[in-house]
Amino acid sequence: MRATLSQTVAHWRRYLAVCLAAVPLVTGTVQAQATGSIAGRVIDARTEQPIAGASISIDGTRLGGFAGADGRYRIANVSAGTHSVTARSIGFAPVTQSVTVSDAAATADFALQVQAVALDEVVVSGTAGGERVREMGNSVTRINAVEAAKQSAPPNITALINARAPGLIVNFNTGRIGSASSLNIRGRSSIGQGNSPLIYVDGVRINTSTGVGPSAGGFSAQGAQIGGRLNDINPEDIESIEIIKGPAASTIYGTEASNGVIQIMTKKGGGARPTLTLQVQQGAIWFRDPEGRIPTNYYRTCDTCPLQTWNAVTAEADSGRKLFRNGHTRVVTGSIAGGTQQSRYYVSSSYQDEAGVEPNNSQKMFSLHANLGVTPNEKVDFSSSVHYVKLNGHLGTDLGASTMFGAIGGHILRFPASRGFSAGFPPEVSWELWDNMQDVNRFTASATVNHHPAEWFSHRLLAGIDYTHEDLRGLERFAPPELAVFLSPTGATGRIGQTIRTGSRYSFDYAGTAEARLTSSLQASTSLGLQTFRTDVGTSALGGTGFPGPGVELVSATSTPLTAGQSESVNTTVGGYLQEKFSWRDRLFLTGALRVDNNSAFGEDFKWVTYPKADVSWVAGEESFFEQFRDVLTTFRVRAAYGESGQSPNAFAALRTFSPVQGPGGTNAVTPGSQGNPDLRPERSKEFEVGFEAELFQRLSLDFTYYDKKTVDQIVNQAVAPSTGFPGSVPLNLARVDNSGLELLATLHAFERPNFAWSITGSLATSKDVIKELGIVPGAISTPGGANRVGYPIGGIFTKQVASADRSPTVPFATNVLCADTAGRPPIACAQAPYIFQGTPTPKRTGAITNTVTLFKRLRLYSLIDFQRGNVVWNVNELLRCQGLFGGRFCEANYFPEKYSPIYLAETSGTALNQGIIDLFYQDASYFKLRELSATYSIPERWIRGLSNASVSVVGRELHTWTDYAGIDPDFSGANDQAILPQLSRLSVILNVRF
């Protein structure tokens, strides 16, 4: 019946009153008479395996539950009568059935079918209760972490999410055990403020810092900083991951969210009975084909002497030594989960022991996780999440002291005293003496209260903390006589640097949502949120050199202390949002929102920043006129969104600072430090995206997005005038960067038969970033490498470029070498040539292809191949070997020049590097990788009496790379790949049993 005008006015009056008035927390409840229960099991229709964590709800009530690890559930206190009961899980189509409840227990089993386009899934959106996919005008990718972990046995969370969401790039830094990787979504958009997304675990913003290896006391133990905190999370504790990709989606998350948001939800309890799960993993870790990937070097001691080749891997093997050992991985994880109608629990513990391919690289990690939920009545529910990690890691050594460095640039004729290793010592020096350690204790906890005082109003209060204590040590031990001969007298006595870092991140989040039905077809909801985030980080560094003897490894035992340092940093964000959403017949949704923020890093003359948002979603496939296409296009939704978000300045960038110095006569004094900028404001990103989801023939699903993003007020440093009295530079909001790209995710269910199923999933993403404004006039490029220039990508690569050369008849180099000029002018002498753009370090195209084959409902075969295209990596290993920086010429071109072009020979001359000619060493880093390959067999129940479920898996990772890149591995995100250990291969056997 159509609502009358007076009824509509009454609805609006009540609705506005709710929006403007504070609603008290009402904890009373009206108990419905409970006369029965509903119990059953939720399984995958294809494999008949249980779906752990599936949610079961009774429509029209707040009663519901979750399936346990065995797929079983039980809902108590259900009133007598017939009810509609719905089962849901990520990646499956919901199933609803009618169930009649009496004084006896009713049974309702569910078999869910895989469905890639699930419009009624609820995702975390920052509002109370979340939002259904159909309501959102922006792209959100959801990863079923439980299924992904079964398929791939990921050693850490970055391996879990890699290649599973279009537009998300995992930047690998090194293959060492315990190393960190950084993430970025939709490429790079900030010149100097970082490009990592915000990451939440169960609603708590967490520490995801990278590059936190030992650098205490002014040094690390001859190594790079490769540690990081994101991988402290055990993948087996994660239930799902949601990736919110840009300002169009992350507006209500406020300042610091312009690079996107990743929400990690951990496993919850549930089920009809307690379920105990045990997983044991044993595997090998190795450096794949080291003798083929580490180059073979050429050398002779005089022009008439015989030419001799040397490969570090084969040379050590021929001498009875192994340059790289086979490492191992051992993981034991146990959990118990269960619950009742009023409570649910999940408790797990895990122990991981991994060793890398070198003796000084290993890690041991113990984790304990608990989730508890209590629902005392239909109006209130409480949940808490607690996570504790104890980690001890030995990160190994990189760069100058690493085995890789010595092997790549060595030769037995050039460095005979060190068995050919160019570092000046054999590998056992770094393996036995140098140790970069990290001891980490981490505690993350959250508590959430959801309250539903009325059918039309619900609100949520969350408080959480992420606390990390890191003891980071770079140790060079006192050398025994047999190793001291390779070191200087001072170096042989050792040294140590230590950093103690303590960080606390506090999260406070309130959100409320009021709903009103304005007419029979029009519904509205208003959401209000208030948030506070605070980060406290304290660092103390000390160190010393010269131990009195072997076995002494304390800072207090050194003879010469190094300069100690201490710092404190506090950053606070306070903000809130107001959002209004209108729904027409549950098909057309219009949303508008406004976010207001203040951050302690803003300049003192800039207080508040405002970010707007608007989006629209239309489920066109449910309209009546779409009926004629229903046989072909079973699901179709279009969406569009616009939003703004920000990136706060560095903590002290806006402040004027002074540094302490010693004044005349030993008095205390200060000297100008940095000028600061009281008007400094956040970088501001503005993004528009449009896309659609569709399902064709109930077999092929498509999810497409186009985005266009502009980041203005970019912070760049401007040189300070000497007349100010302050040195250095001052941060100013001057620059602008534009980003754009496409994202496509497609799944094809190629075959669906009782004993055979085959599904293929493919993803593709493009990314382009262009600097539109810098606000300052940069100096001329005087050295090759990355530079920021208007009209080019962030960190674009510029070098001089050889245009022509002739082959020399007498020496293994080229003559008449000319370099490219600009604007199509003829080549000129390389000394006067300009620097030419060579490419971008950011991949332009990324994607993945997965295949899943299920045989006889028990054997599942899985593969993942991912790729990236369009970026360059600086092959420094080849440059160092071929331009003579090791005191000799090691590459083949110097001895067999007839195999190489004159242009390549021009770049191997001794003067090429001094002239900035290294363009051939910036090489195309495109690749395809067989990243994951697995087989899982579910053991028949008749074979496992006493167990509810058991399976065994064999999983391989990093098994092959297809690439034209001439270096060791193109899958590297740093400025260059000098002596970096590549991603290591793994083969694991995993046994899962459930009681």
PDB file of N, CA and C in Angstrom, residues 588-641:
ATOM      1  N   LEU A 588      18.710   0.409  -6.016  1.00  0.00           N
ATOM      2  CA  LEU A 588      19.435   1.631  -6.330  1.00  0.00           C
ATOM      3  C   LEU A 588      19.839   2.301  -5.024  1.00  0.00           C
ATOM      4  N   PHE A 589      21.130   2.612  -4.897  1.00  0.00           N
ATOM      5  CA  PHE A 589      21.665   3.154  -3.648  1.00  0.00           C
ATOM      6  C   PHE A 589      22.462   4.418  -3.944  1.00  0.00           C
ATOM      7  N   LEU A 590      22.148   5.478  -3.202  1.00  0.00           N
ATOM      8  CA  LEU A 590      22.877   6.743  -3.300  1.00  0.00           C
ATOM      9  C   LEU A 590      23.465   7.058  -1.934  1.00  0.00           C
ATOM     10  N   THR A 591      24.756   7.392  -1.902  1.00  0.00           N
ATOM     11  CA  THR A 591      25.436   7.633  -0.633  1.00  0.00           C
ATOM     12  C   THR A 591      26.234   8.923  -0.716  1.00  0.00           C
ATOM     13  N   GLY A 592      26.161   9.708   0.338  1.00  0.00           N
ATOM     14  CA  GLY A 592      26.997  10.891   0.482  1.00  0.00           C
ATOM     15  C   GLY A 592      27.587  10.918   1.881  1.00  0.00           C
ATOM     16  N   ALA A 593      28.825  11.361   2.002  1.00  0.00           N
ATOM     17  CA  ALA A 593      29.484  11.371   3.311  1.00  0.00           C
ATOM     18  C   ALA A 593      30.457  12.531   3.383  1.00  0.00           C
ATOM     19  N   LEU A 594      30.772  12.931   4.607  1.00  0.00           N
ATOM     20  CA  LEU A 594      31.730  13.994   4.871  1.00  0.00           C
ATOM     21  C   LEU A 594      32.580  13.595   6.057  1.00  0.00           C
ATOM     22  N   ARG A 595      33.893  13.689   5.883  1.00  0.00           N
ATOM     23  CA  ARG A 595      34.842  13.344   6.936  1.00  0.00           C
ATOM     24  C   ARG A 595      35.599  14.598   7.342  1.00  0.00           C
ATOM     25  N   VAL A 596      35.812  14.791   8.643  1.00  0.00           N
ATOM     26  CA  VAL A 596      36.569  15.922   9.174  1.00  0.00           C
ATOM     27  C   VAL A 596      37.668  15.366  10.074  1.00  0.00           C
ATOM     28  N   ASP A 597      38.913  15.870   9.892  1.00  0.00           N
ATOM     29  CA  ASP A 597      40.071  15.338  10.617  1.00  0.00           C
ATOM     30  C   ASP A 597      40.975  16.445  11.115  1.00  0.00           C
ATOM     31  N   ASN A 598      41.676  16.125  12.197  1.00  0.00           N
ATOM     32  CA  ASN A 598      42.812  16.923  12.636  1.00  0.00           C
ATOM     33  C   ASN A 598      43.925  15.960  13.020  1.00  0.00           C
ATOM     34  N   ASN A 599      45.157  16.351  12.715  1.00  0.00           N
ATOM     35  CA  ASN A 599      46.302  15.488  12.982  1.00  0.00           C
ATOM     36  C   ASN A 599      47.402  16.326  13.616  1.00  0.00           C
ATOM     37  N   SER A 600      48.106  15.749  14.567  1.00  0.00           N
ATOM     38  CA  SER A 600      49.121  16.509  15.296  1.00  0.00           C
ATOM     39  C   SER A 600      50.304  16.909  14.421  1.00  0.00           C
ATOM     40  N   ALA A 601      50.452  16.296  13.233  1.00  0.00           N
ATOM     41  CA  ALA A 601      51.547  16.662  12.343  1.00  0.00           C
ATOM     42  C   ALA A 601      51.200  17.847  11.453  1.00  0.00           C
ATOM     43  N   PHE A 602      49.942  18.297  11.461  1.00  0.00           N
ATOM     44  CA  PHE A 602      49.592  19.483  10.687  1.00  0.00           C
ATOM     45  C   PHE A 602      50.304  20.704  11.269  1.00  0.00           C
ATOM     46  N   GLY A 603      50.529  21.709  10.425  1.00  0.00           N
ATOM     47  CA  GLY A 603      51.097  22.955  10.915  1.00  0.00           C
ATOM     48  C   GLY A 603      50.159  23.626  11.917  1.00  0.00           C
ATOM     49  N   GLU A 604      50.736  24.410  12.809  1.00  0.00           N
ATOM     50  CA  GLU A 604      49.931  25.016  13.872  1.00  0.00           C
ATOM     51  C   GLU A 604      48.903  26.003  13.326  1.00  0.00           C
ATOM     52  N   ASP A 605      49.100  26.525  12.136  1.00  0.00           N
ATOM     53  CA  ASP A 605      48.138  27.452  11.541  1.00  0.00           C
ATOM     54  C   ASP A 605      47.126  26.746  10.641  1.00  0.00           C
ATOM     55  N   PHE A 606      47.215  25.406  10.590  1.00  0.00           N
ATOM     56  CA  PHE A 606      46.247  24.629   9.809  1.00  0.00           C
ATOM     57  C   PHE A 606      45.655  23.571  10.736  1.00  0.00           C
ATOM     58  N   LYS A 607      44.353  23.642  10.970  1.00  0.00           N
ATOM     59  CA  LYS A 607      43.754  22.807  12.013  1.00  0.00           C
ATOM     60  C   LYS A 607      42.970  21.627  11.466  1.00  0.00           C
ATOM     61  N   TRP A 608      41.942  21.887  10.679  1.00  0.00           N
ATOM     62  CA  TRP A 608      41.016  20.838  10.282  1.00  0.00           C
ATOM     63  C   TRP A 608      40.996  20.673   8.764  1.00  0.00           C
ATOM     64  N   VAL A 609      40.802  19.436   8.335  1.00  0.00           N
ATOM     65  CA  VAL A 609      40.685  19.141   6.919  1.00  0.00           C
ATOM     66  C   VAL A 609      39.382  18.370   6.710  1.00  0.00           C
ATOM     67  N   THR A 610      38.725  18.635   5.581  1.00  0.00           N
ATOM     68  CA  THR A 610      37.428  18.021   5.274  1.00  0.00           C
ATOM     69  C   THR A 610      37.534  17.226   3.983  1.00  0.00           C
ATOM     70  N   TYR A 611      36.991  15.996   4.009  1.00  0.00           N
ATOM     71  CA  TYR A 611      37.008  15.122   2.841  1.00  0.00           C
ATOM     72  C   TYR A 611      35.579  14.696   2.496  1.00  0.00           C
ATOM     73  N   PRO A 612      35.099  14.972   1.279  1.00  0.00           N
ATOM     74  CA  PRO A 612      33.753  14.540   0.878  1.00  0.00           C
ATOM     75  C   PRO A 612      33.780  13.191   0.156  1.00  0.00           C
ATOM     76  N   LYS A 613      32.602  12.588   0.057  1.00  0.00           N
ATOM     77  CA  LYS A 613      32.453  11.312  -0.642  1.00  0.00           C
ATOM     78  C   LYS A 613      31.040  11.222  -1.196  1.00  0.00           C
ATOM     79  N   ALA A 614      30.899  10.611  -2.380  1.00  0.00           N
ATOM     80  CA  ALA A 614      29.585  10.334  -2.966  1.00  0.00           C
ATOM     81  C   ALA A 614      29.712   9.100  -3.848  1.00  0.00           C
ATOM     82  N   ASP A 615      28.707   8.223  -3.791  1.00  0.00           N
ATOM     83  CA  ASP A 615      28.746   7.055  -4.677  1.00  0.00           C
ATOM     84  C   ASP A 615      27.335   6.594  -4.994  1.00  0.00           C
ATOM     85  N   VAL A 616      27.228   5.803  -6.044  1.00  0.00           N
ATOM     86  CA  VAL A 616      25.946   5.263  -6.485  1.00  0.00           C
ATOM     87  C   VAL A 616      26.153   3.808  -6.892  1.00  0.00           C
ATOM     88  N   SER A 617      25.184   2.975  -6.575  1.00  0.00           N
ATOM     89  CA  SER A 617      25.207   1.564  -6.950  1.00  0.00           C
ATOM     90  C   SER A 617      23.815   1.182  -7.434  1.00  0.00           C
ATOM     91  N   TRP A 618      23.763   0.495  -8.570  1.00  0.00           N
ATOM     92  CA  TRP A 618      22.479   0.093  -9.158  1.00  0.00           C
ATOM     93  C   TRP A 618      22.564  -1.373  -9.563  1.00  0.00           C
ATOM     94  N   VAL A 619      21.763  -2.206  -8.893  1.00  0.00           N
ATOM     95  CA  VAL A 619      21.688  -3.623  -9.232  1.00  0.00           C
ATOM     96  C   VAL A 619      20.692  -3.757 -10.377  1.00  0.00           C
ATOM     97  N   ALA A 620      21.163  -3.441 -11.568  1.00  0.00           N
ATOM     98  CA  ALA A 620      20.278  -3.389 -12.736  1.00  0.00           C
ATOM     99  C   ALA A 620      19.732  -4.759 -13.099  1.00  0.00           C
ATOM    100  N   GLY A 621      20.472  -5.803 -12.778  1.00  0.00           N
ATOM    101  CA  GLY A 621      20.040  -7.139 -13.143  1.00  0.00           C
ATOM    102  C   GLY A 621      18.792  -7.604 -12.440  1.00  0.00           C
ATOM    103  N   GLU A 622      18.342  -6.888 -11.405  1.00  0.00           N
ATOM    104  CA  GLU A 622      17.122  -7.268 -10.696  1.00  0.00           C
ATOM    105  C   GLU A 622      15.907  -6.468 -11.149  1.00  0.00           C
ATOM    106  N   GLU A 623      16.100  -5.562 -12.105  1.00  0.00           N
ATOM    107  CA  GLU A 623      14.976  -4.811 -12.637  1.00  0.00           C
ATOM    108  C   GLU A 623      14.140  -5.708 -13.562  1.00  0.00           C
ATOM    109  N   SER A 624      12.844  -5.388 -13.662  1.00  0.00           N
ATOM    110  CA  SER A 624      11.929  -6.219 -14.447  1.00  0.00           C
ATOM    111  C   SER A 624      12.295  -6.228 -15.929  1.00  0.00           C
ATOM    112  N   PHE A 625      12.796  -5.098 -16.447  1.00  0.00           N
ATOM    113  CA  PHE A 625      13.123  -5.050 -17.872  1.00  0.00           C
ATOM    114  C   PHE A 625      14.336  -5.921 -18.204  1.00  0.00           C
ATOM    115  N   PHE A 626      15.039  -6.405 -17.154  1.00  0.00           N
ATOM    116  CA  PHE A 626      16.207  -7.237 -17.385  1.00  0.00           C
ATOM    117  C   PHE A 626      15.843  -8.711 -17.509  1.00  0.00           C
ATOM    118  N   GLU A 627      14.572  -9.012 -17.334  1.00  0.00           N
ATOM    119  CA  GLU A 627      14.132 -10.402 -17.356  1.00  0.00           C
ATOM    120  C   GLU A 627      14.505 -11.103 -18.657  1.00  0.00           C
ATOM    121  N   GLN A 628      14.435 -10.380 -19.767  1.00  0.00           N
ATOM    122  CA  GLN A 628      14.723 -10.990 -21.069  1.00  0.00           C
ATOM    123  C   GLN A 628      16.186 -11.385 -21.234  1.00  0.00           C
ATOM    124  N   PHE A 629      17.076 -10.821 -20.381  1.00  0.00           N
ATOM    125  CA  PHE A 629      18.492 -11.168 -20.454  1.00  0.00           C
ATOM    126  C   PHE A 629      18.909 -12.147 -19.355  1.00  0.00           C
ATOM    127  N   ARG A 630      17.958 -12.561 -18.517  1.00  0.00           N
ATOM    128  CA  ARG A 630      18.304 -13.318 -17.318  1.00  0.00           C
ATOM    129  C   ARG A 630      18.982 -14.649 -17.614  1.00  0.00           C
ATOM    130  N   ASP A 631      18.660 -15.271 -18.745  1.00  0.00           N
ATOM    131  CA  ASP A 631      19.290 -16.551 -19.071  1.00  0.00           C
ATOM    132  C   ASP A 631      20.772 -16.392 -19.387  1.00  0.00           C
ATOM    133  N   VAL A 632      21.138 -15.203 -19.840  1.00  0.00           N
ATOM    134  CA  VAL A 632      22.544 -14.943 -20.182  1.00  0.00           C
ATOM    135  C   VAL A 632      23.247 -14.211 -19.054  1.00  0.00           C
ATOM    136  N   LEU A 633      22.663 -13.100 -18.621  1.00  0.00           N
ATOM    137  CA  LEU A 633      23.279 -12.237 -17.620  1.00  0.00           C
ATOM    138  C   LEU A 633      22.526 -12.418 -16.303  1.00  0.00           C
ATOM    139  N   THR A 634      22.979 -13.347 -15.488  1.00  0.00           N
ATOM    140  CA  THR A 634      22.254 -13.690 -14.266  1.00  0.00           C
ATOM    141  C   THR A 634      22.432 -12.652 -13.166  1.00  0.00           C
ATOM    142  N   THR A 635      23.531 -11.931 -13.169  1.00  0.00           N
ATOM    143  CA  THR A 635      23.779 -10.872 -12.184  1.00  0.00           C
ATOM    144  C   THR A 635      24.440  -9.709 -12.901  1.00  0.00           C
ATOM    145  N   PHE A 636      23.975  -8.478 -12.585  1.00  0.00           N
ATOM    146  CA  PHE A 636      24.596  -7.305 -13.194  1.00  0.00           C
ATOM    147  C   PHE A 636      24.398  -6.103 -12.284  1.00  0.00           C
ATOM    148  N   ARG A 637      25.521  -5.466 -11.927  1.00  0.00           N
ATOM    149  CA  ARG A 637      25.486  -4.260 -11.092  1.00  0.00           C
ATOM    150  C   ARG A 637      26.479  -3.263 -11.654  1.00  0.00           C
ATOM    151  N   VAL A 638      26.072  -1.988 -11.716  1.00  0.00           N
ATOM    152  CA  VAL A 638      26.975  -0.903 -12.094  1.00  0.00           C
ATOM    153  C   VAL A 638      27.158   0.008 -10.890  1.00  0.00           C
ATOM    154  N   ARG A 639      28.305   0.654 -10.835  1.00  0.00           N
ATOM    155  CA  ARG A 639      28.626   1.483  -9.679  1.00  0.00           C
ATOM    156  C   ARG A 639      29.575   2.606 -10.072  1.00  0.00           C
ATOM    157  N   ALA A 640      29.548   3.659  -9.291  1.00  0.00           N
ATOM    158  CA  ALA A 640      30.463   4.783  -9.477  1.00  0.00           C
ATOM    159  C   ALA A 640      30.674   5.445  -8.129  1.00  0.00           C
ATOM    160  N   ALA A 641      31.858   5.997  -7.927  1.00  0.00           N
ATOM    161  CA  ALA A 641      32.168   6.615  -6.638  1.00  0.00           C
ATOM    162  C   ALA A 641      33.180   7.731  -6.823  1.00  0.00           C
TER     163      ALA A 641
END
